[in-house]
Tab-separated table of C-alpha atoms in Angstrom:
chain	number	residue	atom	x	y	z
A	1	MET	CA	-74.532	-11.056	32.855
A	2	HIS	CA	-71.504	-13.570	32.649
A	3	ALA	CA	-73.531	-15.350	30.114
A	4	VAL	CA	-73.801	-12.305	27.623
A	5	SER	CA	-70.850	-11.420	27.282
A	6	VAL	CA	-69.386	-15.035	26.881
A	7	CYS	CA	-72.193	-14.723	23.452
A	8	ASN	CA	-70.755	-11.658	22.430
A	9	VAL	CA	-66.848	-12.617	22.360
A	10	SER	CA	-67.834	-16.117	21.420
A	11	THR	CA	-69.696	-14.313	17.788
A	12	ARG	CA	-66.969	-11.847	17.618
A	13	LEU	CA	-64.051	-14.203	17.823
A	14	GLY	CA	-65.855	-17.217	15.541
A	15	ARG	CA	-65.746	-13.780	12.759
A	16	PHE	CA	-62.324	-12.784	13.502
A	17	CYS	CA	-60.190	-15.822	13.305
A	18	THR	CA	-62.445	-16.623	10.118
A	19	GLY	CA	-62.476	-13.595	8.272
A	20	THR	CA	-58.412	-13.108	9.522
A	21	ALA	CA	-57.011	-17.087	8.572
A	22	SER	CA	-59.233	-16.329	5.232
A	23	LYS	CA	-57.242	-13.883	4.633
A	24	LEU	CA	-53.770	-15.525	5.010
A	25	LEU	CA	-54.096	-19.653	4.633
A	26	PRO	CA	-55.047	-21.400	1.549
A	27	LEU	CA	-58.923	-22.473	0.719
A	28	THR	CA	-58.527	-25.980	1.722
A	29	SER	CA	-55.971	-24.879	4.771
A	30	LEU	CA	-59.415	-23.723	6.643
A	31	THR	CA	-60.675	-27.841	6.488
A	32	GLY	CA	-58.334	-27.472	9.059
A	33	LEU	CA	-58.840	-24.320	11.400
A	34	ARG	CA	-61.839	-24.449	11.660
A	35	LEU	CA	-63.358	-25.648	15.983
A	36	ARG	CA	-66.098	-27.807	15.944
A	37	LYS	CA	-68.987	-25.575	17.710
A	38	GLN	CA	-69.349	-26.651	21.207
A	39	THR	CA	-65.283	-27.007	21.390
A	40	PHE	CA	-64.712	-23.666	19.359
A	41	ASP	CA	-67.751	-21.968	23.032
A	42	GLY	CA	-65.971	-23.976	25.771
A	43	LEU	CA	-62.488	-22.702	24.744
A	44	VAL	CA	-64.399	-19.285	24.865
A	45	GLN	CA	-65.471	-20.115	27.966
A	46	ARG	CA	-62.461	-21.451	30.007
A	47	ILE	CA	-60.973	-17.675	28.413
A	48	CYS	CA	-63.360	-15.302	29.807
A	49	SER	CA	-63.746	-16.577	33.618
A	50	SER	CA	-60.333	-16.595	33.480
A	51	PHE	CA	-60.931	-13.253	32.944
A	52	PHE	CA	-63.261	-12.257	34.725
A	53	SER	CA	-62.064	-14.020	37.546
A	54	THR	CA	-58.805	-12.287	37.839
A	55	SER	CA	-61.134	-8.927	37.496
A	56	THR	CA	-62.939	-10.031	40.301
A	57	VAL	CA	-59.260	-10.635	42.127
A	58	ARG	CA	-58.123	-6.390	40.769
A	59	GLU	CA	-61.269	-5.135	42.073
A	60	LYS	CA	-61.305	-7.640	45.362
A	61	LYS	CA	-57.388	-6.140	46.957
A	62	MET	CA	-58.383	-2.366	44.994
A	63	THR	CA	-61.027	-1.608	47.277
A	64	SER	CA	-59.517	-2.905	49.922
A	65	LYS	CA	-58.314	-1.295	53.219
A	66	LYS	CA	-55.478	-1.029	51.272
A	67	PHE	CA	-56.455	1.405	49.247
A	68	GLU	CA	-57.928	4.429	51.919
A	69	ILE	CA	-57.248	7.484	52.622
A	70	ALA	CA	-54.061	7.842	53.989
A	71	LYS	CA	-55.195	8.102	57.812
A	72	ARG	CA	-52.912	11.134	58.318
A	73	ILE	CA	-56.137	13.345	56.654
A	74	GLN	CA	-58.256	10.814	57.907
A	75	GLY	CA	-60.702	13.473	59.059
A	76	THR	CA	-61.048	15.970	56.627
A	77	GLU	CA	-62.490	14.691	54.136
A	78	LYS	CA	-65.679	16.747	54.571
A	79	ASN	CA	-65.899	20.506	52.627
A	80	VAL	CA	-68.431	23.768	53.909
A	81	TRP	CA	-67.456	25.920	51.422
A	82	VAL	CA	-68.455	21.972	48.345
A	83	ASP	CA	-71.076	20.746	50.459
A	84	ILE	CA	-72.275	24.521	50.323
A	85	SER	CA	-71.768	26.253	47.434
A	86	LYS	CA	-72.976	23.371	46.279
A	87	LEU	CA	-76.374	23.437	47.596
A	88	ALA	CA	-76.757	27.202	47.078
A	89	VAL	CA	-76.308	26.254	43.369
A	90	GLN	CA	-79.169	23.684	43.260
A	91	GLN	CA	-81.860	26.240	45.085
A	92	LYS	CA	-80.699	28.638	42.682
A	93	SER	CA	-80.713	30.918	45.983
A	94	VAL	CA	-79.007	34.484	47.416
A	95	ASN	CA	-75.898	33.517	48.362
A	96	LEU	CA	-73.700	35.432	51.392
A	97	GLY	CA	-71.923	32.568	52.131
A	98	GLN	CA	-68.194	31.706	50.316
A	99	GLY	CA	-66.272	34.998	50.313
A	100	PHE	CA	-66.082	36.331	47.127
A	101	PRO	CA	-67.329	39.526	45.503
A	102	ASP	CA	-69.869	39.412	42.714
A	103	PHE	CA	-69.138	43.095	41.529
A	104	MET	CA	-66.658	43.374	38.927
A	105	ALA	CA	-62.319	43.478	39.977
A	106	PRO	CA	-60.641	47.377	39.509
A	107	GLU	CA	-60.348	48.285	36.731
A	108	HIS	CA	-56.647	49.062	36.400
A	109	VAL	CA	-56.254	45.929	37.877
A	110	VAL	CA	-58.195	43.616	35.206
A	111	GLN	CA	-56.639	46.036	32.301
A	112	CYS	CA	-52.893	44.493	33.544
A	113	LEU	CA	-54.145	41.148	32.508
A	114	LYS	CA	-55.123	41.863	29.060
A	115	ASP	CA	-52.101	43.915	29.020
A	116	ALA	CA	-49.748	41.702	30.186
A	117	VAL	CA	-51.827	38.498	28.281
A	118	CYS	CA	-51.547	40.198	24.524
A	119	SER	CA	-48.099	41.546	25.006
A	120	ASP	CA	-45.078	40.275	23.010
A	121	THR	CA	-43.280	38.703	24.757
A	122	PRO	CA	-42.847	35.644	24.680
A	123	GLY	CA	-41.541	34.869	28.464
A	124	VAL	CA	-45.674	35.811	30.263
A	125	HIS	CA	-46.412	32.721	28.416
A	126	GLN	CA	-43.716	30.322	29.796
A	127	TYR	CA	-42.816	29.063	33.365
A	128	THR	CA	-41.427	32.054	35.848
A	129	ARG	CA	-38.480	31.990	38.674
A	130	SER	CA	-40.178	28.963	41.110
A	131	PHE	CA	-40.277	30.757	43.515
A	132	GLY	CA	-42.082	34.936	42.475
A	133	HIS	CA	-41.898	36.366	38.606
A	134	PRO	CA	-38.685	39.026	39.330
A	135	ARG	CA	-40.987	41.726	38.733
A	136	LEU	CA	-43.803	41.135	41.532
A	137	VAL	CA	-42.268	40.035	44.370
A	138	SER	CA	-39.766	43.312	43.831
A	139	ALA	CA	-42.889	44.928	43.450
A	140	LEU	CA	-43.722	43.076	47.000
A	141	ALA	CA	-40.399	44.530	48.668
A	142	GLN	CA	-41.453	47.721	47.912
A	143	LEU	CA	-44.869	47.897	48.590
A	144	TYR	CA	-43.604	46.639	52.157
A	145	GLU	CA	-40.145	47.436	53.097
A	146	PRO	CA	-41.759	50.773	54.206
A	147	ILE	CA	-44.940	48.828	56.267
A	148	PHE	CA	-42.779	45.928	58.152
A	149	GLY	CA	-40.370	49.779	58.867
A	150	ARG	CA	-36.842	47.253	57.370
A	151	GLN	CA	-35.862	46.010	53.649
A	152	ILE	CA	-36.578	43.272	52.190
A	153	ASP	CA	-34.674	40.707	49.904
A	154	PRO	CA	-37.634	40.266	47.974
A	155	MET	CA	-35.603	37.071	46.308
A	156	THR	CA	-35.453	34.999	49.627
A	157	GLU	CA	-37.193	36.873	51.834
A	158	ILE	CA	-40.927	36.375	49.173
A	159	LEU	CA	-42.189	33.205	48.138
A	160	ILE	CA	-45.381	33.394	45.835
A	161	SER	CA	-47.383	30.524	45.770
A	162	ILE	CA	-51.497	29.451	44.348
A	163	GLY	CA	-53.600	31.632	46.441
A	164	GLY	CA	-53.119	31.725	50.415
A	165	TYR	CA	-53.975	28.667	50.633
A	166	GLY	CA	-50.721	27.403	48.668
A	167	SER	CA	-48.460	30.058	51.299
A	168	LEU	CA	-50.404	28.405	54.621
A	169	PHE	CA	-49.851	25.076	52.785
A	170	SER	CA	-45.865	25.347	51.899
A	171	ILE	CA	-44.885	26.999	55.157
A	172	ILE	CA	-46.756	24.469	57.178
A	173	GLN	CA	-45.867	21.280	55.354
A	174	GLY	CA	-41.638	23.381	55.123
A	175	LEU	CA	-42.284	23.583	59.718
A	176	VAL	CA	-43.715	20.913	61.085
A	177	ASN	CA	-42.279	17.322	61.857
A	178	PRO	CA	-43.977	14.230	63.234
A	179	GLY	CA	-45.845	15.194	67.144
A	180	ASP	CA	-44.772	19.112	66.558
A	181	GLU	CA	-47.455	20.642	68.415
A	182	VAL	CA	-49.431	24.119	66.097
A	183	ILE	CA	-51.427	26.271	68.305
A	184	ILE	CA	-54.801	27.184	66.370
A	185	ILE	CA	-56.959	30.448	67.358
A	186	GLU	CA	-60.623	29.838	66.765
A	187	PRO	CA	-63.122	30.607	65.487
A	188	PHE	CA	-59.555	29.578	62.510
A	189	PHE	CA	-60.158	29.491	57.992
A	190	ASP	CA	-60.721	26.053	58.093
A	191	CYS	CA	-57.893	24.868	56.346
A	192	TYR	CA	-55.686	25.304	59.155
A	193	MET	CA	-56.341	22.079	61.058
A	194	PRO	CA	-56.664	19.592	57.384
A	195	MET	CA	-52.718	20.996	56.825
A	196	VAL	CA	-52.035	20.649	60.126
A	197	LYS	CA	-53.212	17.124	60.610
A	198	ALA	CA	-51.256	16.759	56.861
A	199	ALA	CA	-48.098	17.399	58.364
A	200	CYS	CA	-48.854	14.757	60.634
A	201	GLY	CA	-49.241	17.707	63.326
A	202	VAL	CA	-50.963	18.069	66.457
A	203	PRO	CA	-53.347	20.642	66.359
A	204	VAL	CA	-54.059	22.345	69.828
A	205	PHE	CA	-57.086	24.615	69.720
A	206	VAL	CA	-58.081	28.085	72.297
A	207	PRO	CA	-60.891	29.607	71.378
A	208	LEU	CA	-61.386	33.555	71.420
A	209	ARG	CA	-64.731	34.271	73.922
A	210	PRO	CA	-67.448	36.417	74.340
A	211	THR	CA	-66.791	39.138	76.603
A	212	ALA	CA	-70.516	41.135	76.199
A	213	ALA	CA	-73.930	40.544	75.599
A	214	GLY	CA	-76.560	42.707	73.605
A	215	GLN	CA	-78.923	42.879	70.115
A	216	VAL	CA	-76.015	44.786	68.956
A	217	THR	CA	-72.152	43.450	69.731
A	218	SER	CA	-68.544	43.989	68.115
A	219	SER	CA	-65.824	41.201	66.784
A	220	ALA	CA	-63.766	43.498	69.437
A	221	ASP	CA	-65.701	42.208	72.216
A	222	TRP	CA	-64.789	38.511	71.742
A	223	LYS	CA	-61.070	37.487	73.449
A	224	LEU	CA	-58.239	35.512	73.988
A	225	ASP	CA	-57.804	34.400	77.765
A	226	GLU	CA	-53.870	34.670	78.226
A	227	SER	CA	-53.760	32.118	80.957
A	228	GLU	CA	-55.300	29.587	78.822
A	229	LEU	CA	-53.697	30.669	76.065
A	230	SER	CA	-50.263	30.255	77.735
A	231	SER	CA	-50.782	26.941	79.535
A	232	LYS	CA	-51.149	26.306	75.377
A	233	PHE	CA	-47.529	26.998	75.150
A	234	ASN	CA	-45.139	23.258	75.753
A	235	SER	CA	-42.068	22.417	74.663
A	236	LYS	CA	-43.563	20.493	71.955
A	237	THR	CA	-44.554	23.766	70.283
A	238	LYS	CA	-43.238	24.925	67.088
A	239	LEU	CA	-46.421	26.979	65.390
A	240	ILE	CA	-49.171	29.879	66.648
A	241	ILE	CA	-51.336	30.471	63.792
A	242	LEU	CA	-52.404	33.966	64.101
A	243	ASN	CA	-55.718	35.465	61.767
A	244	THR	CA	-56.059	39.659	61.370
A	245	PRO	CA	-58.624	40.746	60.991
A	246	ASN	CA	-59.657	36.940	61.367
A	247	ASN	CA	-62.863	35.205	59.187
A	248	PRO	CA	-64.876	34.752	59.885
A	249	LEU	CA	-65.097	36.818	63.327
A	250	GLY	CA	-63.671	40.490	61.398
A	251	LYS	CA	-61.493	40.421	64.347
A	252	VAL	CA	-58.977	42.547	64.400
A	253	PHE	CA	-56.596	42.258	67.362
A	254	LYS	CA	-54.627	45.388	69.046
A	255	LYS	CA	-51.375	46.029	69.571
A	256	GLU	CA	-51.447	44.430	72.825
A	257	GLU	CA	-53.128	41.529	72.424
A	258	LEU	CA	-50.693	41.084	70.001
A	259	GLN	CA	-47.920	41.508	72.528
A	260	VAL	CA	-49.529	39.007	74.836
A	261	ILE	CA	-48.351	36.728	72.012
A	262	SER	CA	-45.136	37.582	71.062
A	263	ASP	CA	-43.886	36.835	74.514
A	264	LEU	CA	-45.749	33.944	74.595
A	265	CYS	CA	-43.554	32.589	70.953
A	266	LYS	CA	-40.264	34.724	72.269
A	267	LYS	CA	-40.570	32.002	75.573
A	268	HIS	CA	-41.209	29.599	73.699
A	269	ASP	CA	-39.177	29.894	70.663
A	270	VAL	CA	-42.300	29.594	68.577
A	271	VAL	CA	-42.646	30.102	64.667
A	272	CYS	CA	-45.394	32.375	64.150
A	273	ILE	CA	-47.962	32.261	61.200
A	274	ALA	CA	-49.867	35.763	60.601
A	275	ASP	CA	-52.702	35.315	58.270
A	276	GLU	CA	-53.426	38.662	57.368
A	277	VAL	CA	-54.618	37.860	54.311
A	278	TYR	CA	-58.037	41.427	54.522
A	279	GLU	CA	-54.728	43.281	56.044
A	280	TRP	CA	-55.969	45.992	53.631
A	281	MET	CA	-60.089	46.260	54.652
A	282	THR	CA	-60.344	47.014	58.071
A	283	TYR	CA	-63.649	49.924	59.494
A	284	ASP	CA	-63.362	53.118	61.989
A	285	ASP	CA	-61.254	54.151	63.780
A	286	ASN	CA	-59.437	50.951	63.715
A	287	ARG	CA	-55.573	49.956	62.867
A	288	HIS	CA	-53.664	46.398	61.354
A	289	VAL	CA	-50.842	45.922	63.539
A	290	ARG	CA	-48.881	43.540	61.892
A	291	ILE	CA	-46.748	40.941	64.939
A	292	ALA	CA	-43.939	40.889	62.360
A	293	THR	CA	-42.873	44.027	63.381
A	294	LEU	CA	-43.322	44.042	67.298
A	295	PRO	CA	-39.566	43.196	68.916
A	296	ASP	CA	-37.596	40.586	68.391
A	297	MET	CA	-40.372	39.119	66.460
A	298	TRP	CA	-38.922	39.661	62.353
A	299	GLU	CA	-37.152	36.263	62.432
A	300	ARG	CA	-40.164	34.192	64.807
A	301	THR	CA	-42.671	35.676	61.816
A	302	VAL	CA	-44.294	34.328	59.097
A	303	THR	CA	-46.570	36.283	56.669
A	304	ILE	CA	-48.836	35.084	54.737
A	305	GLY	CA	-50.586	37.744	52.075
A	306	SER	CA	-53.327	37.496	48.598
A	307	ALA	CA	-54.102	39.485	45.325
A	308	GLY	CA	-56.910	37.493	45.901
A	309	LYS	CA	-58.097	39.546	49.408
A	310	THR	CA	-55.862	42.965	48.071
A	311	PHE	CA	-57.385	43.676	43.982
A	312	SER	CA	-60.647	40.947	44.824
A	313	VAL	CA	-59.922	38.518	42.364
A	314	THR	CA	-59.784	35.216	44.288
A	315	GLY	CA	-59.995	34.095	40.940
A	316	TRP	CA	-57.056	34.680	40.406
A	317	LYS	CA	-55.376	32.405	42.722
A	318	LEU	CA	-52.177	34.568	43.906
A	319	GLY	CA	-50.166	34.436	47.276
A	320	TRP	CA	-47.656	35.303	48.787
A	321	THR	CA	-45.160	34.527	51.634
A	322	ILE	CA	-42.836	37.038	53.946
A	323	GLY	CA	-40.525	36.787	56.125
A	324	PRO	CA	-37.336	36.213	57.222
A	325	LYS	CA	-34.751	33.467	55.252
A	326	HIS	CA	-34.962	30.753	56.985
A	327	LEU	CA	-37.819	30.735	58.095
A	328	VAL	CA	-39.514	31.467	53.807
A	329	HIS	CA	-36.856	29.320	52.294
A	330	CYS	CA	-38.236	25.789	54.254
A	331	ALA	CA	-41.687	27.276	52.288
A	332	GLN	CA	-39.722	27.430	49.431
A	333	ILE	CA	-38.331	24.237	49.534
A	334	MET	CA	-41.910	21.707	50.109
A	335	HIS	CA	-43.258	24.672	46.624
A	336	GLN	CA	-40.955	24.101	44.711
A	337	ASN	CA	-41.893	20.350	44.968
A	338	CYS	CA	-45.577	20.976	45.082
A	339	ALA	CA	-46.198	23.247	42.801
A	340	TYR	CA	-43.159	24.384	41.990
A	341	THR	CA	-44.536	27.597	40.117
A	342	CYS	CA	-47.418	30.159	39.904
A	343	PRO	CA	-49.199	31.285	36.403
A	344	THR	CA	-46.699	33.897	35.641
A	345	PRO	CA	-49.639	36.079	33.043
A	346	MET	CA	-51.596	36.124	36.535
A	347	GLN	CA	-48.127	36.877	38.045
A	348	GLU	CA	-47.132	39.060	35.565
A	349	ALA	CA	-50.282	41.828	35.881
A	350	VAL	CA	-50.939	41.159	39.865
A	351	ALA	CA	-47.080	42.957	39.847
A	352	ARG	CA	-48.179	45.498	36.868
A	353	GLY	CA	-51.719	46.285	39.267
A	354	LEU	CA	-49.460	47.345	42.930
A	355	GLU	CA	-47.108	49.539	40.249
A	356	VAL	CA	-49.752	51.108	39.715
A	357	GLU	CA	-51.183	51.203	43.701
A	358	ILE	CA	-47.519	51.773	44.744
A	359	SER	CA	-47.684	55.305	42.902
A	360	ARG	CA	-51.075	55.928	44.045
A	361	LEU	CA	-50.598	55.641	47.878
A	362	GLY	CA	-52.359	58.045	50.003
A	363	THR	CA	-54.104	59.196	47.225
A	364	PRO	CA	-58.273	58.823	46.892
A	365	GLU	CA	-57.695	56.885	43.778
A	366	SER	CA	-55.682	53.879	45.670
A	367	TYR	CA	-58.222	50.712	45.497
A	368	LEU	CA	-55.307	50.060	48.906
A	369	THR	CA	-57.551	52.308	50.895
A	370	SER	CA	-60.453	53.262	49.085
A	371	LEU	CA	-62.133	49.421	49.212
A	372	ALA	CA	-62.126	49.849	52.697
A	373	LYS	CA	-64.544	52.736	52.415
A	374	GLU	CA	-66.550	50.925	49.662
A	375	LEU	CA	-67.617	48.276	52.248
A	376	GLN	CA	-68.210	50.324	54.512
A	377	PRO	CA	-71.515	51.054	54.255
A	378	LYS	CA	-72.491	47.691	52.634
A	379	ARG	CA	-71.117	46.493	56.589
A	380	ASP	CA	-72.487	48.807	58.443
A	381	TYR	CA	-77.241	48.451	56.026
A	382	LEU	CA	-76.590	45.035	56.697
A	383	ALA	CA	-75.671	45.338	60.819
A	384	SER	CA	-78.868	47.075	60.352
A	385	VAL	CA	-81.379	44.591	58.861
A	386	LEU	CA	-79.760	41.460	60.890
A	387	ALA	CA	-80.658	43.797	64.201
A	388	GLU	CA	-83.986	44.813	62.482
A	389	VAL	CA	-85.285	40.991	62.079
A	390	GLY	CA	-84.511	39.907	65.705
A	391	MET	CA	-80.527	38.636	64.931
A	392	LYS	CA	-77.458	39.821	66.602
A	393	PRO	CA	-74.413	41.045	64.527
A	394	VAL	CA	-71.436	40.662	65.158
A	395	VAL	CA	-69.738	43.928	63.690
A	396	PRO	CA	-65.667	43.281	62.031
A	397	GLN	CA	-63.900	45.736	62.657
A	398	GLY	CA	-61.953	43.415	59.707
A	399	GLY	CA	-63.046	41.792	56.503
A	400	TYR	CA	-65.809	41.075	54.481
A	401	PHE	CA	-67.245	38.936	57.195
A	402	MET	CA	-69.673	38.930	59.762
A	403	MET	CA	-71.256	36.727	62.343
A	404	ALA	CA	-74.698	36.791	63.629
A	405	ASP	CA	-77.058	35.067	66.242
A	406	TYR	CA	-79.699	33.407	64.278
A	407	SER	CA	-81.711	32.111	67.665
A	408	ASN	CA	-84.595	33.949	67.767
A	409	LEU	CA	-85.853	33.101	64.109
A	410	VAL	CA	-86.174	29.894	64.672
A	411	SER	CA	-86.521	27.075	67.185
A	412	ASP	CA	-87.249	23.557	65.933
A	413	LEU	CA	-85.023	22.446	63.524
A	414	PRO	CA	-84.862	18.914	61.482
A	415	GLU	CA	-82.872	16.253	63.368
A	416	SER	CA	-79.848	15.009	62.898
A	417	ASP	CA	-75.696	14.443	63.693
A	418	GLU	CA	-74.897	17.173	61.690
A	419	ALA	CA	-73.911	20.427	64.228
A	420	LYS	CA	-77.139	22.208	64.814
A	421	ASP	CA	-76.029	26.024	62.816
A	422	PHE	CA	-75.170	23.922	60.182
A	423	ARG	CA	-78.467	22.398	60.171
A	424	PHE	CA	-79.951	25.773	60.177
A	425	VAL	CA	-78.032	27.183	57.478
A	426	LYS	CA	-79.738	23.774	54.761
A	427	TRP	CA	-82.796	25.116	55.902
A	428	MET	CA	-82.716	28.274	55.538
A	429	THR	CA	-81.274	27.151	51.898
A	430	ILE	CA	-83.984	25.447	51.193
A	431	ASN	CA	-87.101	27.219	52.321
A	432	LYS	CA	-85.731	30.727	52.459
A	433	LYS	CA	-83.871	30.534	49.099
A	434	LEU	CA	-80.868	32.514	51.354
A	435	THR	CA	-77.168	31.417	52.158
A	436	VAL	CA	-75.320	31.751	54.545
A	437	ILE	CA	-71.660	29.724	56.663
A	438	PRO	CA	-72.272	28.115	59.323
A	439	PRO	CA	-69.053	28.852	61.835
A	440	THR	CA	-69.060	25.852	63.659
A	441	ALA	CA	-66.983	25.019	60.740
A	442	PHE	CA	-64.041	27.142	62.172
A	443	TYR	CA	-63.923	25.576	65.400
A	444	SER	CA	-62.710	22.323	66.993
A	445	LYS	CA	-65.143	19.955	68.112
A	446	GLU	CA	-64.508	20.682	71.778
A	447	HIS	CA	-65.846	24.554	71.502
A	448	GLU	CA	-67.631	23.845	68.269
A	449	HIS	CA	-70.711	24.714	70.792
A	450	MET	CA	-70.093	28.543	71.585
A	451	VAL	CA	-71.167	28.879	67.890
A	452	ASP	CA	-74.199	27.249	66.682
A	453	ASN	CA	-76.893	29.540	67.403
A	454	TYR	CA	-74.656	32.087	64.928
A	455	VAL	CA	-74.308	32.293	61.760
A	456	ARG	CA	-71.840	34.254	58.720
A	457	PHE	CA	-72.721	36.696	56.156
A	458	CYS	CA	-70.256	37.235	53.966
A	459	PHE	CA	-70.703	41.947	52.552
A	460	ILE	CA	-68.620	42.057	49.783
A	461	LYS	CA	-71.054	41.798	47.260
A	462	LYS	CA	-73.292	44.021	45.139
A	463	ASP	CA	-75.869	47.138	46.697
A	464	SER	CA	-78.785	44.719	44.737
A	465	THR	CA	-77.652	41.387	46.243
A	466	LEU	CA	-77.324	42.751	49.957
A	467	GLN	CA	-81.224	44.011	49.591
A	468	GLN	CA	-82.574	40.477	47.696
A	469	ALA	CA	-81.616	39.247	51.687
A	470	ALA	CA	-82.471	41.041	53.526
A	471	GLN	CA	-86.251	41.330	51.823
A	472	ILE	CA	-86.037	37.655	52.458
A	473	LEU	CA	-84.634	38.513	55.877
A	474	LYS	CA	-87.668	40.824	56.453
A	475	HIS	CA	-90.648	38.864	55.271
A	476	TRP	CA	-89.120	36.377	57.330
A	477	ASN	CA	-93.403	34.889	58.235
A	478	ASP	CA	-94.338	35.671	55.422
């Protein structure tokens, strides 16, 4: 390879030198500039040798351990969404995996974005306030004040971030010091653990444990062991992360369960991050209770919300953090030095959409309440299909995911170092053209065995998509 390169360089350099000299010097001077071919090639050889040896040294330096991934995020390289979604696209499978609708967002919300982009206000297309577009934080304060039963300062008690992800990242990075312990309730959304590690915190896991068996059970049957939970709190505990309604389980924590967490937070001076992005999606008689509304919990709770989940526009990537000024300030400082601000047209559109929703609260036209009514028949249909084909669904109280035990469908799976549910999901995607999510992705290594016979289905899909999945399951042995 070097010989070819030297030849090419020699030829090009020779042409350059001759051509340049002929333009700059009189003809009689060219004789003195001409090099014998042997001398010239030797010069080029020395130049190229120096270049290639320097490049090799540089390459060795840049591939040394000095430039490995930072230690604080080592072990977080794999991402279930990247791996499984890529496989689903490759196999052209029916995708009940990643949690987003395959139907259009509400018409009035889409129209709000069109109106915002097409408005004659120049500021809509420029940077807006770092901590949140004034119109949006004002609308959020108006919406949540009666829910939390208190006044909310839109400028100091709300932060707008890049999705719920950005909200979680900002508050975790803004509060956690190296060595601080963060209690994470399992199953947990898979970004919690990497975010805690990125802050040099120590994740401490406590699982919800199933307390009932049968062909069809409820997410309400998965409960915390109070003694086990209590044992995780100590002087190093900084945060506990609570997700209700829970993803992937769909559990809606009861007030009594939240009170146990609340009492421990107050006893040990711990802050609660309440991830409540599925707040509007509860079914049957289940009611979403906000831990921040329990006695003396506002001052130690940060609540996370999401425009993507609220309005079925996950691609808009807007989330919010609501809480007391002294906690939200920590997230704001992280945010201003990371994302700084969020897209102004999106914020303007969400603000307008919320203003419409506030005017519709308590009416059938309110999307905040009508979405759950639209999703419940989908949930019930999926649960009945899963039970019919021999799976054991855990019927969710909230959210738009359903876990189910698949162990009756298959016994032999390809051997590998991966968890059993990962192997099953990949096998089913390739061989049955149906994709779901392996729930061990939402567990620590210590507890992942609890769910390696389960998978997670997403049912915020068109009826026709759910019916396609049903046909695959019903013809499993064909």
